[in-house]
Amino acid sequence: MIGAIRELGARVTAGVEGLGRVARFGGHLVGAVPRPPSRFGFFVRALFDAGVLSVALICLSGFTVGMVLGLQLHTTLTRFGAEEGLGAVVGLSLVRELGPVLTGLLVTGRAGSAITAEIGAMKSTEQLDGLRMMAIDPLHFVALPRALALTIAMPLLNGLFIVFAIAGAYGVGVWRQGLDGGVYLSGLEDAVLFGDDVGQSLLKSLVFGLLLGLISTYKGHSCAPDAAGVARATTSTVVTASVCILLADYVITALWGV
Amino acid sequence: MQNHATRDLIVGLFVLVGLATLAYLSLQVGGIEFGAARRIRLEATFDDIGGLSVRAPVRIGGVKIGQVSAIGLDDESRPKVTLEVDDDVAISSDSSAAIRTAGLLGDQFISVELGAEDDALAEGEAFQFTESAFSIDKLVGRLVHDAGVSD
């Protein structure tokens, strides 16, 4: 009985300690931003890996999601004689929720996991220790450019996703289902507002990018230095980041006040 | 270095395209206005505003000229609606404001019927004539009531 309680206590303590380590890591990361030398070249490379290489995936996924939305919603709305509402429903659901969340999850799988695996492999082959030997802070040299790149890439990819999804829904709704193109676009533009909807979308994708940047670099830095450790850290990044993104999505939506 | 130059170019393109999509979403879809057209505020008091809500459009003959910016009660606790209207539209001082519904179940909006006077309403002035929201509830209630009386 006492043993079980002790076990519970140990788990809670370990959880809180883990949170504290993430927070301290995040603090170091933020503190490293203004520190010279500038790692702009590394940042550009990381932006290429995380952002540019995700473009094809994001565009294709966005277009497909838009097509499915167009087909499903048009069919459902027709039942209520409200197919003119397609633009409004597609626009609001994409801009407010589907765009930032799906982009966040896709980038987590596509880029976040790769960053954890890369840093983890560097750690297990003692490259990070090598950097430390040369008095180079691995946080500043390795983690920071990647975390920043994810934060910057996320809103941009979110914009791409939404635009391609709007086009996908246009394609299905207008060319296949025979809705008028003008009705679709004007419904979309009437329903979506800059402050409430696009602003919320941008804030969400920025927060998701920050979260993913923090989690993926932290997991890489803290992974056990062997093959199994890298594998566990990579899995853990995808799981933790996905859950955090979905939770943060609810929190932001609730605080924003819909 | 050739490789680097190409990569940098592609990254630059990626950022530009991403920003372009965000600009499209903000400007075209989101309808943000820079140096927004100057607007004047007008007030209108109604007996019943029905389901009118903030940001509902204000129209003249179906053409949008502004939106409802605030809804509240005046000193005598009558519903007071504040409208923001483009200042290049001259609304003569004897115009009337009516709350109408787009379609049977559609959103409510304010329809302005222009009057004949030459001078226009200025910032902060109120409509003299208003027409409250048409409520199906009330109409049905009255029909039922009248039917009851005639029995």
mmCIF file of N, CA, C and O in Angstrom, chain B residues 73-150:
data_model
loop_
_atom_site.group_PDB
_atom_site.id
_atom_site.type_symbol
_atom_site.label_atom_id
_atom_site.label_comp_id
_atom_site.label_asym_id
_atom_site.label_seq_id
_atom_site.Cartn_x
_atom_site.Cartn_y
_atom_site.Cartn_z
ATOM 1 N N LEU B 73 -29.032 50.177 -25.295
ATOM 2 C CA LEU B 73 -30.297 50.826 -24.948
ATOM 3 C C LEU B 73 -30.035 52.322 -24.784
ATOM 4 O O LEU B 73 -28.967 52.721 -24.333
ATOM 5 N N ASP B 74 -31.010 53.165 -25.153
ATOM 6 C CA ASP B 74 -30.811 54.592 -24.936
ATOM 7 C C ASP B 74 -31.306 54.975 -23.534
ATOM 8 O O ASP B 74 -31.624 54.101 -22.718
ATOM 9 N N ASP B 75 -31.375 56.288 -23.245
ATOM 10 C CA ASP B 75 -31.722 56.735 -21.892
ATOM 11 C C ASP B 75 -33.096 56.247 -21.462
ATOM 12 O O ASP B 75 -33.361 56.068 -20.274
ATOM 13 N N GLU B 76 -33.997 56.070 -22.454
ATOM 14 C CA GLU B 76 -35.353 55.623 -22.103
ATOM 15 C C GLU B 76 -35.485 54.116 -22.258
ATOM 16 O O GLU B 76 -36.604 53.602 -22.423
ATOM 17 N N SER B 77 -34.368 53.422 -22.267
ATOM 18 C CA SER B 77 -34.349 51.962 -22.383
ATOM 19 C C SER B 77 -35.014 51.452 -23.642
ATOM 20 O O SER B 77 -35.672 50.414 -23.643
ATOM 21 N N ARG B 78 -34.835 52.211 -24.724
ATOM 22 C CA ARG B 78 -35.300 51.699 -26.022
ATOM 23 C C ARG B 78 -34.080 51.212 -26.801
ATOM 24 O O ARG B 78 -33.017 51.795 -26.681
ATOM 25 N N PRO B 79 -34.249 50.126 -27.564
ATOM 26 C CA PRO B 79 -33.088 49.602 -28.296
ATOM 27 C C PRO B 79 -32.490 50.665 -29.219
ATOM 28 O O PRO B 79 -33.218 51.282 -30.002
ATOM 29 N N LYS B 80 -31.198 50.901 -29.077
ATOM 30 C CA LYS B 80 -30.524 51.883 -29.923
ATOM 31 C C LYS B 80 -29.413 51.178 -30.692
ATOM 32 O O LYS B 80 -28.614 50.454 -30.126
ATOM 33 N N VAL B 81 -29.406 51.411 -32.001
ATOM 34 C CA VAL B 81 -28.422 50.754 -32.864
ATOM 35 C C VAL B 81 -27.502 51.826 -33.445
ATOM 36 O O VAL B 81 -27.965 52.857 -33.913
ATOM 37 N N THR B 82 -26.198 51.584 -33.357
ATOM 38 C CA THR B 82 -25.242 52.507 -33.965
ATOM 39 C C THR B 82 -24.759 51.921 -35.283
ATOM 40 O O THR B 82 -24.378 50.749 -35.352
ATOM 41 N N LEU B 83 -24.801 52.739 -36.341
ATOM 42 C CA LEU B 83 -24.416 52.267 -37.667
ATOM 43 C C LEU B 83 -23.158 52.985 -38.116
ATOM 44 O O LEU B 83 -22.992 54.179 -37.853
ATOM 45 N N GLU B 84 -22.269 52.275 -38.781
ATOM 46 C CA GLU B 84 -21.113 52.914 -39.424
ATOM 47 C C GLU B 84 -21.354 52.875 -40.918
ATOM 48 O O GLU B 84 -21.491 51.807 -41.502
ATOM 49 N N VAL B 85 -21.378 54.063 -41.524
ATOM 50 C CA VAL B 85 -21.769 54.154 -42.927
ATOM 51 C C VAL B 85 -20.683 54.928 -43.684
ATOM 52 O O VAL B 85 -20.112 55.888 -43.149
ATOM 53 N N ASP B 86 -20.367 54.500 -44.911
ATOM 54 C CA ASP B 86 -19.394 55.225 -45.735
ATOM 55 C C ASP B 86 -19.795 56.689 -45.818
ATOM 56 O O ASP B 86 -20.959 56.999 -46.078
ATOM 57 N N ASP B 87 -18.813 57.595 -45.633
ATOM 58 C CA ASP B 87 -19.209 59.000 -45.546
ATOM 59 C C ASP B 87 -19.422 59.620 -46.921
ATOM 60 O O ASP B 87 -19.852 60.766 -47.022
ATOM 61 N N ASP B 88 -19.123 58.886 -48.004
ATOM 62 C CA ASP B 88 -19.390 59.467 -49.315
ATOM 63 C C ASP B 88 -20.811 59.175 -49.789
ATOM 64 O O ASP B 88 -21.197 59.567 -50.889
ATOM 65 N N VAL B 89 -21.587 58.466 -48.950
ATOM 66 C CA VAL B 89 -22.982 58.248 -49.299
ATOM 67 C C VAL B 89 -23.817 59.298 -48.564
ATOM 68 O O VAL B 89 -23.783 59.362 -47.335
ATOM 69 N N ALA B 90 -24.501 60.145 -49.302
ATOM 70 C CA ALA B 90 -25.322 61.178 -48.664
ATOM 71 C C ALA B 90 -26.670 60.569 -48.296
ATOM 72 O O ALA B 90 -27.399 60.092 -49.169
ATOM 73 N N ILE B 91 -26.974 60.559 -47.009
ATOM 74 C CA ILE B 91 -28.246 60.015 -46.554
ATOM 75 C C ILE B 91 -29.093 61.192 -46.097
ATOM 76 O O ILE B 91 -28.789 61.827 -45.088
ATOM 77 N N SER B 92 -30.138 61.511 -46.836
ATOM 78 C CA SER B 92 -30.894 62.724 -46.543
ATOM 79 C C SER B 92 -31.541 62.616 -45.167
ATOM 80 O O SER B 92 -31.817 61.525 -44.665
ATOM 81 N N SER B 93 -31.758 63.776 -44.542
ATOM 82 C CA SER B 93 -32.098 63.807 -43.117
ATOM 83 C C SER B 93 -33.482 63.218 -42.833
ATOM 84 O O SER B 93 -33.779 62.909 -41.689
ATOM 85 N N ASP B 94 -34.320 63.053 -43.847
ATOM 86 C CA ASP B 94 -35.624 62.446 -43.564
ATOM 87 C C ASP B 94 -35.679 60.995 -44.048
ATOM 88 O O ASP B 94 -36.757 60.468 -44.322
ATOM 89 N N SER B 95 -34.498 60.364 -44.150
ATOM 90 C CA SER B 95 -34.470 58.950 -44.547
ATOM 91 C C SER B 95 -35.000 58.090 -43.404
ATOM 92 O O SER B 95 -35.042 58.533 -42.253
ATOM 93 N N SER B 96 -35.396 56.869 -43.736
ATOM 94 C CA SER B 96 -35.841 55.975 -42.676
ATOM 95 C C SER B 96 -34.999 54.702 -42.692
ATOM 96 O O SER B 96 -34.463 54.311 -43.723
ATOM 97 N N ALA B 97 -34.863 54.092 -41.512
ATOM 98 C CA ALA B 97 -34.095 52.861 -41.373
ATOM 99 C C ALA B 97 -35.046 51.746 -40.966
ATOM 100 O O ALA B 97 -35.845 51.917 -40.045
ATOM 101 N N ALA B 98 -34.966 50.621 -41.652
ATOM 102 C CA ALA B 98 -35.850 49.505 -41.336
ATOM 103 C C ALA B 98 -35.018 48.245 -41.152
ATOM 104 O O ALA B 98 -34.009 48.060 -41.830
ATOM 105 N N ILE B 99 -35.430 47.395 -40.214
ATOM 106 C CA ILE B 99 -34.754 46.113 -40.043
ATOM 107 C C ILE B 99 -35.461 45.085 -40.909
ATOM 108 O O ILE B 99 -36.654 44.843 -40.746
ATOM 109 N N ARG B 100 -34.742 44.527 -41.836
ATOM 110 C CA ARG B 100 -35.316 43.565 -42.779
ATOM 111 C C ARG B 100 -34.590 42.237 -42.645
ATOM 112 O O ARG B 100 -33.513 42.146 -42.084
ATOM 113 N N THR B 101 -35.197 41.228 -43.217
ATOM 114 C CA THR B 101 -34.596 39.903 -43.201
ATOM 115 C C THR B 101 -34.299 39.468 -44.622
ATOM 116 O O THR B 101 -35.143 39.650 -45.500
ATOM 117 N N ALA B 102 -33.102 38.927 -44.855
ATOM 118 C CA ALA B 102 -32.774 38.396 -46.171
ATOM 119 C C ALA B 102 -33.394 37.010 -46.282
ATOM 120 O O ALA B 102 -32.963 36.088 -45.605
ATOM 121 N N GLY B 103 -34.421 36.871 -47.107
ATOM 122 C CA GLY B 103 -35.109 35.592 -47.221
ATOM 123 C C GLY B 103 -35.964 35.345 -45.986
ATOM 124 O O GLY B 103 -36.090 36.211 -45.121
ATOM 125 N N LEU B 104 -36.540 34.161 -45.889
ATOM 126 C CA LEU B 104 -37.461 33.893 -44.791
ATOM 127 C C LEU B 104 -36.699 33.630 -43.490
ATOM 128 O O LEU B 104 -37.108 34.054 -42.422
ATOM 129 N N LEU B 105 -35.565 32.952 -43.584
ATOM 130 C CA LEU B 105 -34.819 32.587 -42.379
ATOM 131 C C LEU B 105 -33.432 33.235 -42.349
ATOM 132 O O LEU B 105 -32.627 32.959 -41.476
ATOM 133 N N GLY B 106 -33.182 34.111 -43.326
ATOM 134 C CA GLY B 106 -31.828 34.631 -43.471
ATOM 135 C C GLY B 106 -31.446 35.614 -42.382
ATOM 136 O O GLY B 106 -32.204 35.885 -41.455
ATOM 137 N N ASP B 107 -30.241 36.162 -42.509
ATOM 138 C CA ASP B 107 -29.743 37.125 -41.538
ATOM 139 C C ASP B 107 -30.494 38.440 -41.658
ATOM 140 O O ASP B 107 -31.003 38.784 -42.715
ATOM 141 N N GLN B 108 -30.533 39.164 -40.535
ATOM 142 C CA GLN B 108 -31.203 40.451 -40.563
ATOM 143 C C GLN B 108 -30.230 41.552 -40.936
ATOM 144 O O GLN B 108 -29.038 41.467 -40.643
ATOM 145 N N PHE B 109 -30.725 42.572 -41.613
ATOM 146 C CA PHE B 109 -29.885 43.706 -41.975
ATOM 147 C C PHE B 109 -30.718 44.972 -41.880
ATOM 148 O O PHE B 109 -31.941 44.910 -41.706
ATOM 149 N N ILE B 110 -30.037 46.108 -41.978
ATOM 150 C CA ILE B 110 -30.755 47.383 -41.914
ATOM 151 C C ILE B 110 -30.854 47.952 -43.307
ATOM 152 O O ILE B 110 -29.849 48.087 -44.016
ATOM 153 N N SER B 111 -32.077 48.225 -43.713
ATOM 154 C CA SER B 111 -32.310 48.788 -45.030
ATOM 155 C C SER B 111 -32.639 50.275 -44.873
ATOM 156 O O SER B 111 -33.510 50.627 -44.097
ATOM 157 N N VAL B 112 -31.877 51.114 -45.567
ATOM 158 C CA VAL B 112 -32.113 52.560 -45.478
ATOM 159 C C VAL B 112 -32.915 52.995 -46.699
ATOM 160 O O VAL B 112 -32.530 52.715 -47.834
ATOM 161 N N GLU B 113 -34.075 53.625 -46.445
ATOM 162 C CA GLU B 113 -34.879 54.179 -47.545
ATOM 163 C C GLU B 113 -34.618 55.675 -47.575
ATOM 164 O O GLU B 113 -34.902 56.375 -46.594
ATOM 165 N N LEU B 114 -34.053 56.160 -48.670
ATOM 166 C CA LEU B 114 -33.680 57.573 -48.740
ATOM 167 C C LEU B 114 -34.915 58.454 -48.767
ATOM 168 O O LEU B 114 -35.948 58.095 -49.333
ATOM 169 N N GLY B 115 -34.780 59.642 -48.158
ATOM 170 C CA GLY B 115 -35.871 60.600 -48.157
ATOM 171 C C GLY B 115 -35.679 61.633 -49.256
ATOM 172 O O GLY B 115 -34.911 61.418 -50.194
ATOM 173 N N ALA B 116 -36.355 62.759 -49.135
ATOM 174 C CA ALA B 116 -36.326 63.752 -50.201
ATOM 175 C C ALA B 116 -35.569 65.028 -49.828
ATOM 176 O O ALA B 116 -35.283 65.849 -50.689
ATOM 177 N N GLU B 117 -35.242 65.200 -48.542
ATOM 178 C CA GLU B 117 -34.568 66.435 -48.107
ATOM 179 C C GLU B 117 -33.202 66.568 -48.782
ATOM 180 O O GLU B 117 -32.584 65.574 -49.160
ATOM 181 N N ASP B 118 -32.723 67.811 -48.872
ATOM 182 C CA ASP B 118 -31.420 68.036 -49.497
ATOM 183 C C ASP B 118 -30.268 67.803 -48.524
ATOM 184 O O ASP B 118 -29.230 67.278 -48.907
ATOM 185 N N ASP B 119 -30.459 68.241 -47.256
ATOM 186 C CA ASP B 119 -29.322 68.100 -46.329
ATOM 187 C C ASP B 119 -29.220 66.664 -45.827
ATOM 188 O O ASP B 119 -30.219 65.978 -45.612
ATOM 189 N N ALA B 120 -27.955 66.236 -45.642
ATOM 190 C CA ALA B 120 -27.692 64.840 -45.293
ATOM 191 C C ALA B 120 -27.449 64.689 -43.796
ATOM 192 O O ALA B 120 -27.108 65.654 -43.114
ATOM 193 N N LEU B 121 -27.623 63.490 -43.299
ATOM 194 C CA LEU B 121 -27.324 63.191 -41.895
ATOM 195 C C LEU B 121 -25.816 63.285 -41.677
ATOM 196 O O LEU B 121 -25.035 62.847 -42.515
ATOM 197 N N ALA B 122 -25.421 63.871 -40.555
ATOM 198 C CA ALA B 122 -23.994 63.987 -40.251
ATOM 199 C C ALA B 122 -23.639 63.077 -39.081
ATOM 200 O O ALA B 122 -24.526 62.485 -38.446
ATOM 201 N N GLU B 123 -22.328 62.964 -38.831
ATOM 202 C CA GLU B 123 -21.794 62.153 -37.737
ATOM 203 C C GLU B 123 -22.610 62.306 -36.451
ATOM 204 O O GLU B 123 -22.848 63.419 -35.985
ATOM 205 N N GLY B 124 -23.057 61.181 -35.884
ATOM 206 C CA GLY B 124 -23.721 61.203 -34.583
ATOM 207 C C GLY B 124 -25.212 61.484 -34.628
ATOM 208 O O GLY B 124 -25.890 61.362 -33.609
ATOM 209 N N GLU B 125 -25.741 61.878 -35.792
ATOM 210 C CA GLU B 125 -27.172 62.183 -35.852
ATOM 211 C C GLU B 125 -27.995 60.895 -35.922
ATOM 212 O O GLU B 125 -27.482 59.835 -36.241
ATOM 213 N N ALA B 126 -29.284 61.040 -35.628
ATOM 214 C CA ALA B 126 -30.136 59.860 -35.565
ATOM 215 C C ALA B 126 -31.185 59.882 -36.672
ATOM 216 O O ALA B 126 -31.594 60.955 -37.144
ATOM 217 N N PHE B 127 -31.591 58.704 -37.072
ATOM 218 C CA PHE B 127 -32.687 58.591 -38.032
ATOM 219 C C PHE B 127 -33.993 59.001 -37.354
ATOM 220 O O PHE B 127 -34.252 58.608 -36.211
ATOM 221 N N GLN B 128 -34.811 59.809 -38.045
ATOM 222 C CA GLN B 128 -36.100 60.199 -37.465
ATOM 223 C C GLN B 128 -37.117 59.079 -37.577
ATOM 224 O O GLN B 128 -37.938 58.875 -36.698
ATOM 225 N N PHE B 129 -37.086 58.398 -38.694
ATOM 226 C CA PHE B 129 -38.093 57.372 -38.919
ATOM 227 C C PHE B 129 -37.434 55.993 -38.917
ATOM 228 O O PHE B 129 -36.450 55.775 -39.614
ATOM 229 N N THR B 130 -37.975 55.090 -38.129
ATOM 230 C CA THR B 130 -37.441 53.733 -38.134
ATOM 231 C C THR B 130 -38.588 52.733 -38.178
ATOM 232 O O THR B 130 -39.727 53.047 -37.808
ATOM 233 N N GLU B 131 -38.267 51.552 -38.635
ATOM 234 C CA GLU B 131 -39.268 50.496 -38.739
ATOM 235 C C GLU B 131 -38.672 49.254 -38.087
ATOM 236 O O GLU B 131 -37.587 48.822 -38.466
ATOM 237 N N SER B 132 -39.360 48.718 -37.081
ATOM 238 C CA SER B 132 -38.779 47.631 -36.297
ATOM 239 C C SER B 132 -38.759 46.322 -37.066
ATOM 240 O O SER B 132 -39.314 46.212 -38.158
ATOM 241 N N ALA B 133 -38.103 45.341 -36.456
ATOM 242 C CA ALA B 133 -37.985 44.035 -37.087
ATOM 243 C C ALA B 133 -39.363 43.410 -37.237
ATOM 244 O O ALA B 133 -40.213 43.532 -36.356
ATOM 245 N N PHE B 134 -39.535 42.742 -38.336
ATOM 246 C CA PHE B 134 -40.777 42.028 -38.591
ATOM 247 C C PHE B 134 -40.638 40.661 -37.945
ATOM 248 O O PHE B 134 -39.684 39.938 -38.199
ATOM 249 N N SER B 135 -41.573 40.357 -37.038
ATOM 250 C CA SER B 135 -41.416 39.110 -36.311
ATOM 251 C C SER B 135 -42.556 38.159 -36.641
ATOM 252 O O SER B 135 -43.726 38.499 -36.490
ATOM 253 N N ILE B 136 -42.190 36.981 -37.134
ATOM 254 C CA ILE B 136 -43.208 35.989 -37.481
ATOM 255 C C ILE B 136 -43.981 35.578 -36.232
ATOM 256 O O ILE B 136 -45.194 35.404 -36.261
ATOM 257 N N ASP B 137 -43.240 35.498 -35.116
ATOM 258 C CA ASP B 137 -43.865 35.166 -33.836
ATOM 259 C C ASP B 137 -45.043 36.074 -33.538
ATOM 260 O O ASP B 137 -46.145 35.630 -33.237
ATOM 261 N N LYS B 138 -44.765 37.394 -33.637
ATOM 262 C CA LYS B 138 -45.794 38.377 -33.314
ATOM 263 C C LYS B 138 -46.974 38.268 -34.262
ATOM 264 O O LYS B 138 -48.118 38.369 -33.861
ATOM 265 N N LEU B 139 -46.637 38.084 -35.552
ATOM 266 C CA LEU B 139 -47.683 38.006 -36.561
ATOM 267 C C LEU B 139 -48.599 36.827 -36.258
ATOM 268 O O LEU B 139 -49.832 36.960 -36.226
ATOM 269 N N VAL B 140 -47.991 35.682 -35.981
ATOM 270 C CA VAL B 140 -48.788 34.490 -35.671
ATOM 271 C C VAL B 140 -49.606 34.751 -34.409
ATOM 272 O O VAL B 140 -50.806 34.437 -34.342
ATOM 273 N N GLY B 141 -48.942 35.371 -33.405
ATOM 274 C CA GLY B 141 -49.642 35.670 -32.157
ATOM 275 C C GLY B 141 -50.868 36.524 -32.403
ATOM 276 O O GLY B 141 -51.950 36.271 -31.864
ATOM 277 N N ARG B 142 -50.687 37.542 -33.263
ATOM 278 C CA ARG B 142 -51.801 38.447 -33.525
ATOM 279 C C ARG B 142 -52.926 37.714 -34.261
ATOM 280 O O ARG B 142 -54.097 37.888 -33.958
ATOM 281 N N LEU B 143 -52.545 36.870 -35.223
ATOM 282 C CA LEU B 143 -53.548 36.110 -35.979
ATOM 283 C C LEU B 143 -54.377 35.251 -35.028
ATOM 284 O O LEU B 143 -55.608 35.247 -35.078
ATOM 285 N N VAL B 144 -53.655 34.538 -34.133
ATOM 286 C CA VAL B 144 -54.339 33.659 -33.194
ATOM 287 C C VAL B 144 -55.260 34.476 -32.306
ATOM 288 O O VAL B 144 -56.416 34.132 -32.077
ATOM 289 N N HIS B 145 -54.746 35.634 -31.853
ATOM 290 C CA HIS B 145 -55.515 36.490 -30.964
ATOM 291 C C HIS B 145 -56.780 36.989 -31.669
ATOM 292 O O HIS B 145 -57.892 36.896 -31.147
ATOM 293 N N ASP B 146 -56.586 37.487 -32.918
ATOM 294 C CA ASP B 146 -57.733 38.002 -33.675
ATOM 295 C C ASP B 146 -58.760 36.910 -33.898
ATOM 296 O O ASP B 146 -59.957 37.122 -33.760
ATOM 297 N N ALA B 147 -58.267 35.714 -34.230
ATOM 298 C CA ALA B 147 -59.193 34.599 -34.463
ATOM 299 C C ALA B 147 -59.991 34.330 -33.197
ATOM 300 O O ALA B 147 -61.196 34.087 -33.236
ATOM 301 N N GLY B 148 -59.293 34.409 -32.051
ATOM 302 C CA GLY B 148 -59.967 34.172 -30.776
ATOM 303 C C GLY B 148 -61.055 35.209 -30.541
ATOM 304 O O GLY B 148 -62.155 34.876 -30.096
ATOM 305 N N VAL B 149 -60.794 36.476 -30.878
ATOM 306 C CA VAL B 149 -61.749 37.549 -30.626
ATOM 307 C C VAL B 149 -62.989 37.394 -31.497
ATOM 308 O O VAL B 149 -64.113 37.594 -31.058
ATOM 309 N N SER B 150 -62.766 36.969 -32.766
ATOM 310 C CA SER B 150 -63.888 36.943 -33.700
ATOM 311 C C SER B 150 -64.837 35.804 -33.398
ATOM 312 O O SER B 150 -65.960 35.790 -33.903
#
